[in-house]
Amino acid sequence: MHAHRSDTRLASLVLAFLLLIAAANSVFAQEVLSSWSDGAAKTRIMAFVKATTTEGTDRYVAPDDRIAVFDNDGTLWSEQPFYFQLGFMLDRVKVLAPQHPEWKAKEPFKSILAGDLAGVAKSGEKGIVELGMATHAGMTTDEFAKIVTDWFATARHPKTGKPYNEMTFVPMRELLDYLRANGFRTYIVSGGGVEFMRPMTEKAYGIPAEQVIGSTIVTQYDLVDDVPVLRRLPKIDFIDDGPGKPSGINKFIGRRPIFVAGNSDGDYEMLRWVTAGKGPSFAMIVHHTDATREYAYDRKSAFGKLDKALDEAAQRNWLVVDMKDDWKKIYPFEQ
């Protein structure tokens, strides 16, 4: 009789434990991509992850090959009314201007000091490159990292008044977490400066510095009072945009990713290359369609132009995520 009661109690405990696990799994299932609307976009993403992580199926992908790459500007955080790194450059010019009186008569510095962004744009690629060299070079890598970190701590976005590093997209951060929970390694592959992004990517996205690929300028080993440093020189090393993105992935990762996310024609070649692999692959485009909560733009935008990639998305089976319809929440500070 005593043994029977013990068996009954044990069975009850086992049942309670199983119910607890089931409840926990149910809560977890509800929390996956919780800022995404229930619809085709969310369903497609989850179906791909399930298929590539379920052993015994023809779409299963081994953990070593579960690599996901993400553009940054316009994909993981906002890029309007201008790229955030351009905002950093504009602020740096104002800080450095007293040391460069010649800038008052030289473009694009003259326009910046006059608050004329249209004049800055007229300087074209040459002017932007010159701007980057003037504001990003002539210091050590450690000095530059501190300047960037201090800027992120104090600079504010012109529309929201929030720090730039808080202008990240909650649904994309959830997606990064979801992929990592399913054995994916997540990388940033951006046209932005790699040393501009690295000071904030781990805290913002959970992506460590060594998994950030971006544009670089030449650095040179030097000794300062017999202390080794890396000095940043005013010379472009690598532009990680357009066709440079697949090259950067091959150079720094060494494997073809199976998941890619972008938002502009600057990501076109990366989208094409990732989805040209022999095995399963998934590509998505973040389409900025919400003028109220964020910005609405695509084909004619000066920043984040989306034209060719949008035209070809359907025929190439790339998922186009409609920000207005597919995201219940955009920024972490939204109520």
mmCIF file of C-alpha atoms in Angstrom:
data_model
loop_
_atom_site.group_PDB
_atom_site.id
_atom_site.type_symbol
_atom_site.label_atom_id
_atom_site.label_comp_id
_atom_site.label_asym_id
_atom_site.label_seq_id
_atom_site.Cartn_x
_atom_site.Cartn_y
_atom_site.Cartn_z
ATOM 1 C CA MET A 1 0.000 0.000 0.000
ATOM 2 C CA HIS A 2 2.840 2.353 0.932
ATOM 3 C CA ALA A 3 4.616 1.574 -2.352
ATOM 4 C CA HIS A 4 1.455 2.360 -4.283
ATOM 5 C CA ARG A 5 1.185 5.807 -2.631
ATOM 6 C CA SER A 6 4.857 6.485 -3.442
ATOM 7 C CA ASP A 7 4.341 5.531 -7.087
ATOM 8 C CA THR A 8 1.279 7.778 -7.291
ATOM 9 C CA ARG A 9 3.157 10.694 -5.748
ATOM 10 C CA LEU A 10 6.089 10.170 -8.134
ATOM 11 C CA ALA A 11 3.726 10.079 -11.117
ATOM 12 C CA SER A 12 2.098 13.306 -9.928
ATOM 13 C CA LEU A 13 5.475 15.013 -9.590
ATOM 14 C CA VAL A 14 6.517 13.874 -13.087
ATOM 15 C CA LEU A 15 3.227 15.104 -14.524
ATOM 16 C CA ALA A 16 3.596 18.458 -12.767
ATOM 17 C CA PHE A 17 7.158 18.790 -14.093
ATOM 18 C CA LEU A 18 6.036 18.013 -17.653
ATOM 19 C CA LEU A 19 3.210 20.528 -17.386
ATOM 20 C CA LEU A 20 5.684 23.143 -16.138
ATOM 21 C CA ILE A 21 7.968 22.504 -19.122
ATOM 22 C CA ALA A 22 5.006 22.679 -21.501
ATOM 23 C CA ALA A 23 3.911 25.982 -19.975
ATOM 24 C CA ALA A 24 7.440 27.379 -20.228
ATOM 25 C CA ASN A 25 7.685 26.291 -23.868
ATOM 26 C CA SER A 26 4.305 27.872 -24.561
ATOM 27 C CA VAL A 27 5.460 31.197 -23.078
ATOM 28 C CA PHE A 28 8.715 30.989 -25.043
ATOM 29 C CA ALA A 29 6.801 30.320 -28.250
ATOM 30 C CA GLN A 30 4.658 33.388 -27.618
ATOM 31 C CA GLU A 31 7.709 35.558 -26.998
ATOM 32 C CA VAL A 32 9.571 34.612 -30.193
ATOM 33 C CA LEU A 33 9.605 37.654 -32.503
ATOM 34 C CA SER A 34 6.953 39.265 -30.302
ATOM 35 C CA SER A 35 7.301 42.682 -31.985
ATOM 36 C CA TRP A 36 6.501 41.116 -35.358
ATOM 37 C CA SER A 37 2.901 41.007 -36.537
ATOM 38 C CA ASP A 38 1.502 37.534 -37.042
ATOM 39 C CA GLY A 39 1.629 37.197 -40.810
ATOM 40 C CA ALA A 40 3.536 35.923 -43.828
ATOM 41 C CA ALA A 41 6.877 37.589 -42.964
ATOM 42 C CA LYS A 42 7.117 36.151 -39.462
ATOM 43 C CA THR A 43 5.857 32.760 -40.650
ATOM 44 C CA ARG A 44 8.436 32.535 -43.435
ATOM 45 C CA ILE A 45 11.313 33.418 -41.131
ATOM 46 C CA MET A 46 10.318 30.863 -38.504
ATOM 47 C CA ALA A 47 9.673 28.175 -41.107
ATOM 48 C CA PHE A 48 13.165 28.645 -42.536
ATOM 49 C CA VAL A 49 14.812 28.470 -39.122
ATOM 50 C CA LYS A 50 12.840 25.359 -38.190
ATOM 51 C CA ALA A 51 13.678 23.625 -41.471
ATOM 52 C CA THR A 52 17.413 24.362 -41.290
ATOM 53 C CA THR A 53 17.755 23.341 -37.637
ATOM 54 C CA THR A 54 15.702 20.126 -37.696
ATOM 55 C CA GLU A 55 17.969 17.114 -38.078
ATOM 56 C CA GLY A 56 16.982 14.380 -40.498
ATOM 57 C CA THR A 57 15.412 16.726 -43.072
ATOM 58 C CA ASP A 58 16.847 17.542 -46.496
ATOM 59 C CA ARG A 59 17.091 21.244 -45.524
ATOM 60 C CA TYR A 60 19.039 20.694 -42.310
ATOM 61 C CA VAL A 61 22.170 22.872 -42.013
ATOM 62 C CA ALA A 62 24.992 21.985 -39.634
ATOM 63 C CA PRO A 63 25.684 24.602 -36.919
ATOM 64 C CA ASP A 64 29.068 25.576 -38.411
ATOM 65 C CA ASP A 65 27.307 26.717 -41.589
ATOM 66 C CA ARG A 66 24.472 28.600 -39.898
ATOM 67 C CA ILE A 67 25.802 32.068 -40.639
ATOM 68 C CA ALA A 68 23.577 35.145 -40.869
ATOM 69 C CA VAL A 69 24.738 38.543 -42.147
ATOM 70 C CA PHE A 70 23.009 41.872 -41.600
ATOM 71 C CA ASP A 71 23.504 45.309 -43.059
ATOM 72 C CA ASN A 72 23.440 47.980 -40.336
ATOM 73 C CA ASP A 73 22.240 51.375 -41.630
ATOM 74 C CA GLY A 74 18.526 51.118 -42.354
ATOM 75 C CA THR A 75 18.456 47.412 -41.465
ATOM 76 C CA LEU A 76 19.327 47.302 -37.767
ATOM 77 C CA TRP A 77 18.951 51.010 -36.973
ATOM 78 C CA SER A 78 17.597 54.109 -38.725
ATOM 79 C CA GLU A 79 19.520 55.897 -41.456
ATOM 80 C CA GLN A 80 17.403 59.016 -41.907
ATOM 81 C CA PRO A 81 17.590 61.965 -42.226
ATOM 82 C CA PHE A 82 21.210 60.969 -42.894
ATOM 83 C CA TYR A 83 23.581 58.109 -42.077
ATOM 84 C CA PHE A 84 24.501 58.302 -38.419
ATOM 85 C CA GLN A 85 28.190 58.197 -39.265
ATOM 86 C CA LEU A 86 27.656 61.301 -41.400
ATOM 87 C CA GLY A 87 26.108 62.929 -38.323
ATOM 88 C CA PHE A 88 29.280 62.025 -36.453
ATOM 89 C CA MET A 89 31.377 63.613 -39.215
ATOM 90 C CA LEU A 90 29.315 66.813 -39.129
ATOM 91 C CA ASP A 91 29.770 67.134 -35.385
ATOM 92 C CA ARG A 92 33.493 66.385 -35.620
ATOM 93 C CA VAL A 93 33.986 69.138 -38.197
ATOM 94 C CA LYS A 94 32.441 71.640 -35.796
ATOM 95 C CA VAL A 95 34.721 70.440 -32.989
ATOM 96 C CA LEU A 96 37.856 70.581 -35.170
ATOM 97 C CA ALA A 97 37.007 73.813 -37.036
ATOM 98 C CA PRO A 98 38.966 76.156 -34.716
ATOM 99 C CA GLN A 99 42.125 74.247 -35.676
ATOM 100 C CA HIS A 100 41.352 74.645 -39.410
ATOM 101 C CA PRO A 101 40.493 78.249 -40.350
ATOM 102 C CA GLU A 102 40.905 77.267 -44.030
ATOM 103 C CA TRP A 103 37.682 75.233 -43.797
ATOM 104 C CA LYS A 104 35.613 78.441 -43.825
ATOM 105 C CA ALA A 105 36.321 78.715 -47.555
ATOM 106 C CA LYS A 106 36.618 75.035 -48.506
ATOM 107 C CA GLU A 107 33.850 72.566 -49.358
ATOM 108 C CA PRO A 108 32.303 70.499 -47.946
ATOM 109 C CA PHE A 109 33.482 72.047 -44.663
ATOM 110 C CA LYS A 110 32.150 75.483 -45.578
ATOM 111 C CA SER A 111 28.621 74.114 -46.047
ATOM 112 C CA ILE A 112 28.781 72.132 -42.808
ATOM 113 C CA LEU A 113 29.795 75.170 -40.788
ATOM 114 C CA ALA A 114 26.953 77.108 -42.437
ATOM 115 C CA GLY A 115 24.443 74.349 -41.650
ATOM 116 C CA ASP A 116 23.833 73.731 -45.354
ATOM 117 C CA LEU A 117 23.323 69.979 -45.779
ATOM 118 C CA ALA A 118 22.300 70.444 -49.419
ATOM 119 C CA GLY A 119 25.707 72.004 -50.045
ATOM 120 C CA VAL A 120 27.367 69.027 -48.362
ATOM 121 C CA ALA A 121 25.451 66.678 -50.660
ATOM 122 C CA LYS A 122 26.563 68.662 -53.725
ATOM 123 C CA SER A 123 30.181 67.873 -52.895
ATOM 124 C CA GLY A 124 29.441 64.287 -53.938
ATOM 125 C CA GLU A 125 31.456 61.190 -53.145
ATOM 126 C CA LYS A 126 34.752 63.087 -53.334
ATOM 127 C CA GLY A 127 33.594 65.545 -50.696
ATOM 128 C CA ILE A 128 32.306 62.822 -48.379
ATOM 129 C CA VAL A 129 35.583 60.914 -48.669
ATOM 130 C CA GLU A 130 37.529 64.086 -47.879
ATOM 131 C CA LEU A 131 35.216 64.669 -44.937
ATOM 132 C CA GLY A 132 35.833 61.148 -43.665
ATOM 133 C CA MET A 133 39.579 61.471 -43.896
ATOM 134 C CA ALA A 134 39.579 64.793 -42.051
ATOM 135 C CA THR A 135 37.410 63.510 -39.206
ATOM 136 C CA HIS A 136 38.501 59.857 -38.932
ATOM 137 C CA ALA A 137 42.282 59.907 -39.433
ATOM 138 C CA GLY A 138 45.344 61.314 -37.683
ATOM 139 C CA MET A 139 44.796 59.495 -34.376
ATOM 140 C CA THR A 140 45.329 56.055 -32.881
ATOM 141 C CA THR A 141 42.655 53.385 -32.962
ATOM 142 C CA ASP A 142 42.200 53.684 -29.185
ATOM 143 C CA GLU A 143 41.784 57.455 -29.418
ATOM 144 C CA PHE A 144 39.225 57.084 -32.188
ATOM 145 C CA ALA A 145 37.258 54.463 -30.230
ATOM 146 C CA LYS A 146 36.999 56.874 -27.291
ATOM 147 C CA ILE A 147 35.862 59.727 -29.533
ATOM 148 C CA VAL A 148 33.146 57.521 -31.035
ATOM 149 C CA THR A 149 32.037 56.197 -27.634
ATOM 150 C CA ASP A 150 31.807 59.733 -26.227
ATOM 151 C CA TRP A 151 29.812 60.866 -29.266
ATOM 152 C CA PHE A 152 27.283 58.054 -28.898
ATOM 153 C CA ALA A 153 26.887 59.024 -25.241
ATOM 154 C CA THR A 154 26.014 62.647 -25.996
ATOM 155 C CA ALA A 155 24.738 63.069 -29.585
ATOM 156 C CA ARG A 156 20.987 63.063 -30.216
ATOM 157 C CA HIS A 157 18.890 62.163 -33.246
ATOM 158 C CA PRO A 158 17.330 65.284 -34.842
ATOM 159 C CA LYS A 159 13.803 63.822 -35.065
ATOM 160 C CA THR A 160 13.382 61.840 -31.857
ATOM 161 C CA GLY A 161 15.896 63.521 -29.553
ATOM 162 C CA LYS A 162 17.094 60.069 -28.524
ATOM 163 C CA PRO A 163 20.733 58.902 -28.503
ATOM 164 C CA TYR A 164 21.664 57.465 -31.887
ATOM 165 C CA ASN A 165 22.483 54.056 -30.434
ATOM 166 C CA GLU A 166 18.915 53.818 -29.110
ATOM 167 C CA MET A 167 17.518 54.209 -32.624
ATOM 168 C CA THR A 168 17.745 50.461 -33.165
ATOM 169 C CA PHE A 169 14.885 48.345 -34.500
ATOM 170 C CA VAL A 170 13.375 46.079 -31.835
ATOM 171 C CA PRO A 171 12.075 43.490 -34.355
ATOM 172 C CA MET A 172 15.555 43.094 -35.842
ATOM 173 C CA ARG A 173 17.153 42.744 -32.414
ATOM 174 C CA GLU A 174 14.588 40.025 -31.680
ATOM 175 C CA LEU A 175 15.493 38.361 -34.955
ATOM 176 C CA LEU A 176 19.196 38.387 -34.058
ATOM 177 C CA ASP A 177 18.403 36.804 -30.674
ATOM 178 C CA TYR A 178 16.117 34.227 -32.289
ATOM 179 C CA LEU A 179 18.739 33.168 -34.819
ATOM 180 C CA ARG A 180 21.438 32.886 -32.166
ATOM 181 C CA ALA A 181 19.119 30.805 -29.982
ATOM 182 C CA ASN A 182 18.914 28.411 -32.914
ATOM 183 C CA GLY A 183 22.646 28.050 -33.419
ATOM 184 C CA PHE A 184 23.285 30.827 -35.952
ATOM 185 C CA ARG A 185 26.313 33.104 -35.801
ATOM 186 C CA THR A 186 25.324 36.688 -36.571
ATOM 187 C CA TYR A 187 27.544 39.210 -38.360
ATOM 188 C CA ILE A 188 27.206 42.832 -39.408
ATOM 189 C CA VAL A 189 28.305 43.561 -42.983
ATOM 190 C CA SER A 190 27.961 47.303 -43.494
ATOM 191 C CA GLY A 191 29.259 50.127 -45.641
ATOM 192 C CA GLY A 192 29.800 52.065 -42.438
ATOM 193 C CA GLY A 193 33.233 52.406 -40.873
ATOM 194 C CA VAL A 194 34.099 49.269 -38.940
ATOM 195 C CA GLU A 195 35.697 51.209 -36.081
ATOM 196 C CA PHE A 196 32.705 53.540 -35.909
ATOM 197 C CA MET A 197 30.372 50.580 -35.355
ATOM 198 C CA ARG A 198 32.433 48.311 -33.114
ATOM 199 C CA PRO A 199 32.225 50.411 -29.918
ATOM 200 C CA MET A 200 28.435 49.935 -29.809
ATOM 201 C CA THR A 201 27.474 46.725 -31.631
ATOM 202 C CA GLU A 202 27.825 44.255 -28.758
ATOM 203 C CA LYS A 203 25.673 46.262 -26.375
ATOM 204 C CA ALA A 204 23.099 47.177 -29.019
ATOM 205 C CA TYR A 205 22.860 43.898 -30.914
ATOM 206 C CA GLY A 206 24.829 41.254 -29.044
ATOM 207 C CA ILE A 207 27.337 41.163 -31.923
ATOM 208 C CA PRO A 208 30.977 41.280 -30.766
ATOM 209 C CA ALA A 209 33.567 43.458 -32.483
ATOM 210 C CA GLU A 210 35.214 40.536 -34.296
ATOM 211 C CA GLN A 211 31.910 39.798 -36.063
ATOM 212 C CA VAL A 212 31.585 43.300 -37.527
ATOM 213 C CA ILE A 213 32.705 43.813 -41.118
ATOM 214 C CA GLY A 214 32.774 47.349 -42.481
ATOM 215 C CA SER A 215 34.708 49.910 -44.480
ATOM 216 C CA THR A 216 38.240 50.632 -43.280
ATOM 217 C CA ILE A 217 40.996 53.174 -43.630
ATOM 218 C CA VAL A 218 44.663 52.245 -43.542
ATOM 219 C CA THR A 219 46.184 51.731 -40.109
ATOM 220 C CA GLN A 220 49.911 51.686 -39.424
ATOM 221 C CA TYR A 221 51.920 50.291 -36.524
ATOM 222 C CA ASP A 222 53.778 53.017 -34.658
ATOM 223 C CA LEU A 223 55.620 53.625 -31.390
ATOM 224 C CA VAL A 224 54.675 56.539 -29.145
ATOM 225 C CA ASP A 225 57.078 56.896 -26.221
ATOM 226 C CA ASP A 226 57.993 53.261 -26.849
ATOM 227 C CA VAL A 227 54.312 52.210 -26.593
ATOM 228 C CA PRO A 228 52.967 50.303 -29.630
ATOM 229 C CA VAL A 229 49.890 51.888 -31.243
ATOM 230 C CA LEU A 230 47.953 51.614 -34.480
ATOM 231 C CA ARG A 231 47.700 54.987 -36.183
ATOM 232 C CA ARG A 232 44.821 55.760 -38.537
ATOM 233 C CA LEU A 233 46.018 57.234 -41.839
ATOM 234 C CA PRO A 234 44.055 59.419 -44.299
ATOM 235 C CA LYS A 235 43.860 56.676 -46.919
ATOM 236 C CA ILE A 236 40.972 54.348 -47.777
ATOM 237 C CA ASP A 237 41.715 50.656 -47.349
ATOM 238 C CA PHE A 238 38.421 48.880 -48.157
ATOM 239 C CA ILE A 239 34.864 49.979 -49.032
ATOM 240 C CA ASP A 240 32.393 47.415 -47.733
ATOM 241 C CA ASP A 241 29.439 48.368 -49.905
ATOM 242 C CA GLY A 242 27.816 46.989 -53.050
ATOM 243 C CA PRO A 243 30.116 44.361 -54.588
ATOM 244 C CA GLY A 244 32.506 44.904 -51.694
ATOM 245 C CA LYS A 245 30.123 43.131 -49.318
ATOM 246 C CA PRO A 246 30.455 39.600 -50.775
ATOM 247 C CA SER A 247 34.217 40.160 -50.985
ATOM 248 C CA GLY A 248 34.320 41.226 -47.346
ATOM 249 C CA ILE A 249 32.286 38.192 -46.277
ATOM 250 C CA ASN A 250 34.614 35.861 -48.147
ATOM 251 C CA LYS A 251 37.709 37.564 -46.748
ATOM 252 C CA PHE A 252 36.663 37.815 -43.100
ATOM 253 C CA ILE A 253 34.195 34.952 -42.605
ATOM 254 C CA GLY A 254 35.379 32.423 -45.167
ATOM 255 C CA ARG A 255 31.971 30.747 -45.520
ATOM 256 C CA ARG A 256 28.911 31.640 -47.569
ATOM 257 C CA PRO A 257 26.092 32.707 -45.196
ATOM 258 C CA ILE A 258 22.645 31.135 -45.460
ATOM 259 C CA PHE A 259 20.690 34.110 -44.079
ATOM 260 C CA VAL A 260 20.991 37.734 -45.204
ATOM 261 C CA ALA A 261 19.124 40.938 -44.366
ATOM 262 C CA GLY A 262 19.482 44.335 -46.002
ATOM 263 C CA ASN A 263 17.393 47.340 -46.958
ATOM 264 C CA SER A 264 18.913 49.047 -49.994
ATOM 265 C CA ASP A 265 20.568 48.575 -53.358
ATOM 266 C CA GLY A 266 23.889 48.755 -51.501
ATOM 267 C CA ASP A 267 22.982 45.274 -50.275
ATOM 268 C CA TYR A 268 21.995 43.941 -53.717
ATOM 269 C CA GLU A 269 25.198 42.028 -54.436
ATOM 270 C CA MET A 270 25.212 40.548 -50.923
ATOM 271 C CA LEU A 271 21.607 39.398 -51.341
ATOM 272 C CA ARG A 272 22.437 37.837 -54.705
ATOM 273 C CA TRP A 273 25.586 36.085 -53.484
ATOM 274 C CA VAL A 274 24.089 34.610 -50.332
ATOM 275 C CA THR A 275 21.082 33.211 -52.188
ATOM 276 C CA ALA A 276 23.248 31.756 -54.967
ATOM 277 C CA GLY A 277 24.539 28.996 -52.675
ATOM 278 C CA LYS A 278 23.704 25.345 -53.340
ATOM 279 C CA GLY A 279 21.929 24.710 -50.043
ATOM 280 C CA PRO A 280 19.000 26.424 -48.286
ATOM 281 C CA SER A 281 19.157 30.207 -48.075
ATOM 282 C CA PHE A 282 16.979 33.089 -46.961
ATOM 283 C CA ALA A 283 17.082 36.772 -47.917
ATOM 284 C CA MET A 284 15.011 39.624 -46.574
ATOM 285 C CA ILE A 285 14.704 43.328 -47.311
ATOM 286 C CA VAL A 286 13.517 45.839 -44.715
ATOM 287 C CA HIS A 287 11.205 48.190 -46.610
ATOM 288 C CA HIS A 288 10.749 51.568 -44.916
ATOM 289 C CA THR A 289 7.034 52.237 -45.285
ATOM 290 C CA ASP A 290 6.111 53.881 -41.966
ATOM 291 C CA ALA A 291 6.271 57.673 -42.238
ATOM 292 C CA THR A 292 4.636 58.138 -38.836
ATOM 293 C CA ARG A 293 6.747 55.947 -36.565
ATOM 294 C CA GLU A 294 9.945 56.102 -38.643
ATOM 295 C CA TYR A 295 10.364 57.227 -42.276
ATOM 296 C CA ALA A 296 8.872 56.181 -45.621
ATOM 297 C CA TYR A 297 11.349 56.028 -48.511
ATOM 298 C CA ASP A 298 12.807 53.777 -51.180
ATOM 299 C CA ARG A 299 13.529 54.535 -54.847
ATOM 300 C CA LYS A 300 14.464 58.229 -54.669
ATOM 301 C CA SER A 301 16.103 58.455 -51.268
ATOM 302 C CA ALA A 302 19.571 59.987 -50.991
ATOM 303 C CA PHE A 303 20.265 57.553 -48.148
ATOM 304 C CA GLY A 304 19.273 53.906 -48.377
ATOM 305 C CA LYS A 305 17.962 53.968 -51.948
ATOM 306 C CA LEU A 306 15.945 50.821 -52.653
ATOM 307 C CA ASP A 307 15.122 50.364 -56.337
ATOM 308 C CA LYS A 308 16.735 47.458 -58.200
ATOM 309 C CA ALA A 309 16.603 45.082 -55.235
ATOM 310 C CA LEU A 310 12.924 45.900 -54.712
ATOM 311 C CA ASP A 311 12.134 45.233 -58.380
ATOM 312 C CA GLU A 312 13.811 41.824 -58.278
ATOM 313 C CA ALA A 313 12.693 40.691 -54.833
ATOM 314 C CA ALA A 314 9.644 38.702 -55.948
ATOM 315 C CA GLN A 315 11.367 36.826 -58.775
ATOM 316 C CA ARG A 316 14.295 35.936 -56.509
ATOM 317 C CA ASN A 317 12.039 34.933 -53.603
ATOM 318 C CA TRP A 318 13.471 37.575 -51.275
ATOM 319 C CA LEU A 319 11.150 38.449 -48.420
ATOM 320 C CA VAL A 320 10.176 42.140 -48.381
ATOM 321 C CA VAL A 321 9.355 43.148 -44.816
ATOM 322 C CA ASP A 322 6.810 45.968 -44.745
ATOM 323 C CA MET A 323 7.816 48.000 -41.692
ATOM 324 C CA LYS A 324 4.348 49.521 -41.264
ATOM 325 C CA ASP A 325 2.415 46.254 -41.488
ATOM 326 C CA ASP A 326 4.908 43.639 -40.265
ATOM 327 C CA TRP A 327 6.280 45.391 -37.173
ATOM 328 C CA LYS A 328 4.100 46.069 -34.128
ATOM 329 C CA LYS A 329 6.896 48.085 -32.532
ATOM 330 C CA ILE A 330 9.923 49.785 -34.083
ATOM 331 C CA TYR A 331 12.049 51.458 -31.390
ATOM 332 C CA PRO A 332 12.794 50.298 -27.826
ATOM 333 C CA PHE A 333 11.555 53.604 -26.383
ATOM 334 C CA GLU A 334 8.074 53.287 -27.928
ATOM 335 C CA GLN A 335 5.235 52.878 -25.438
#
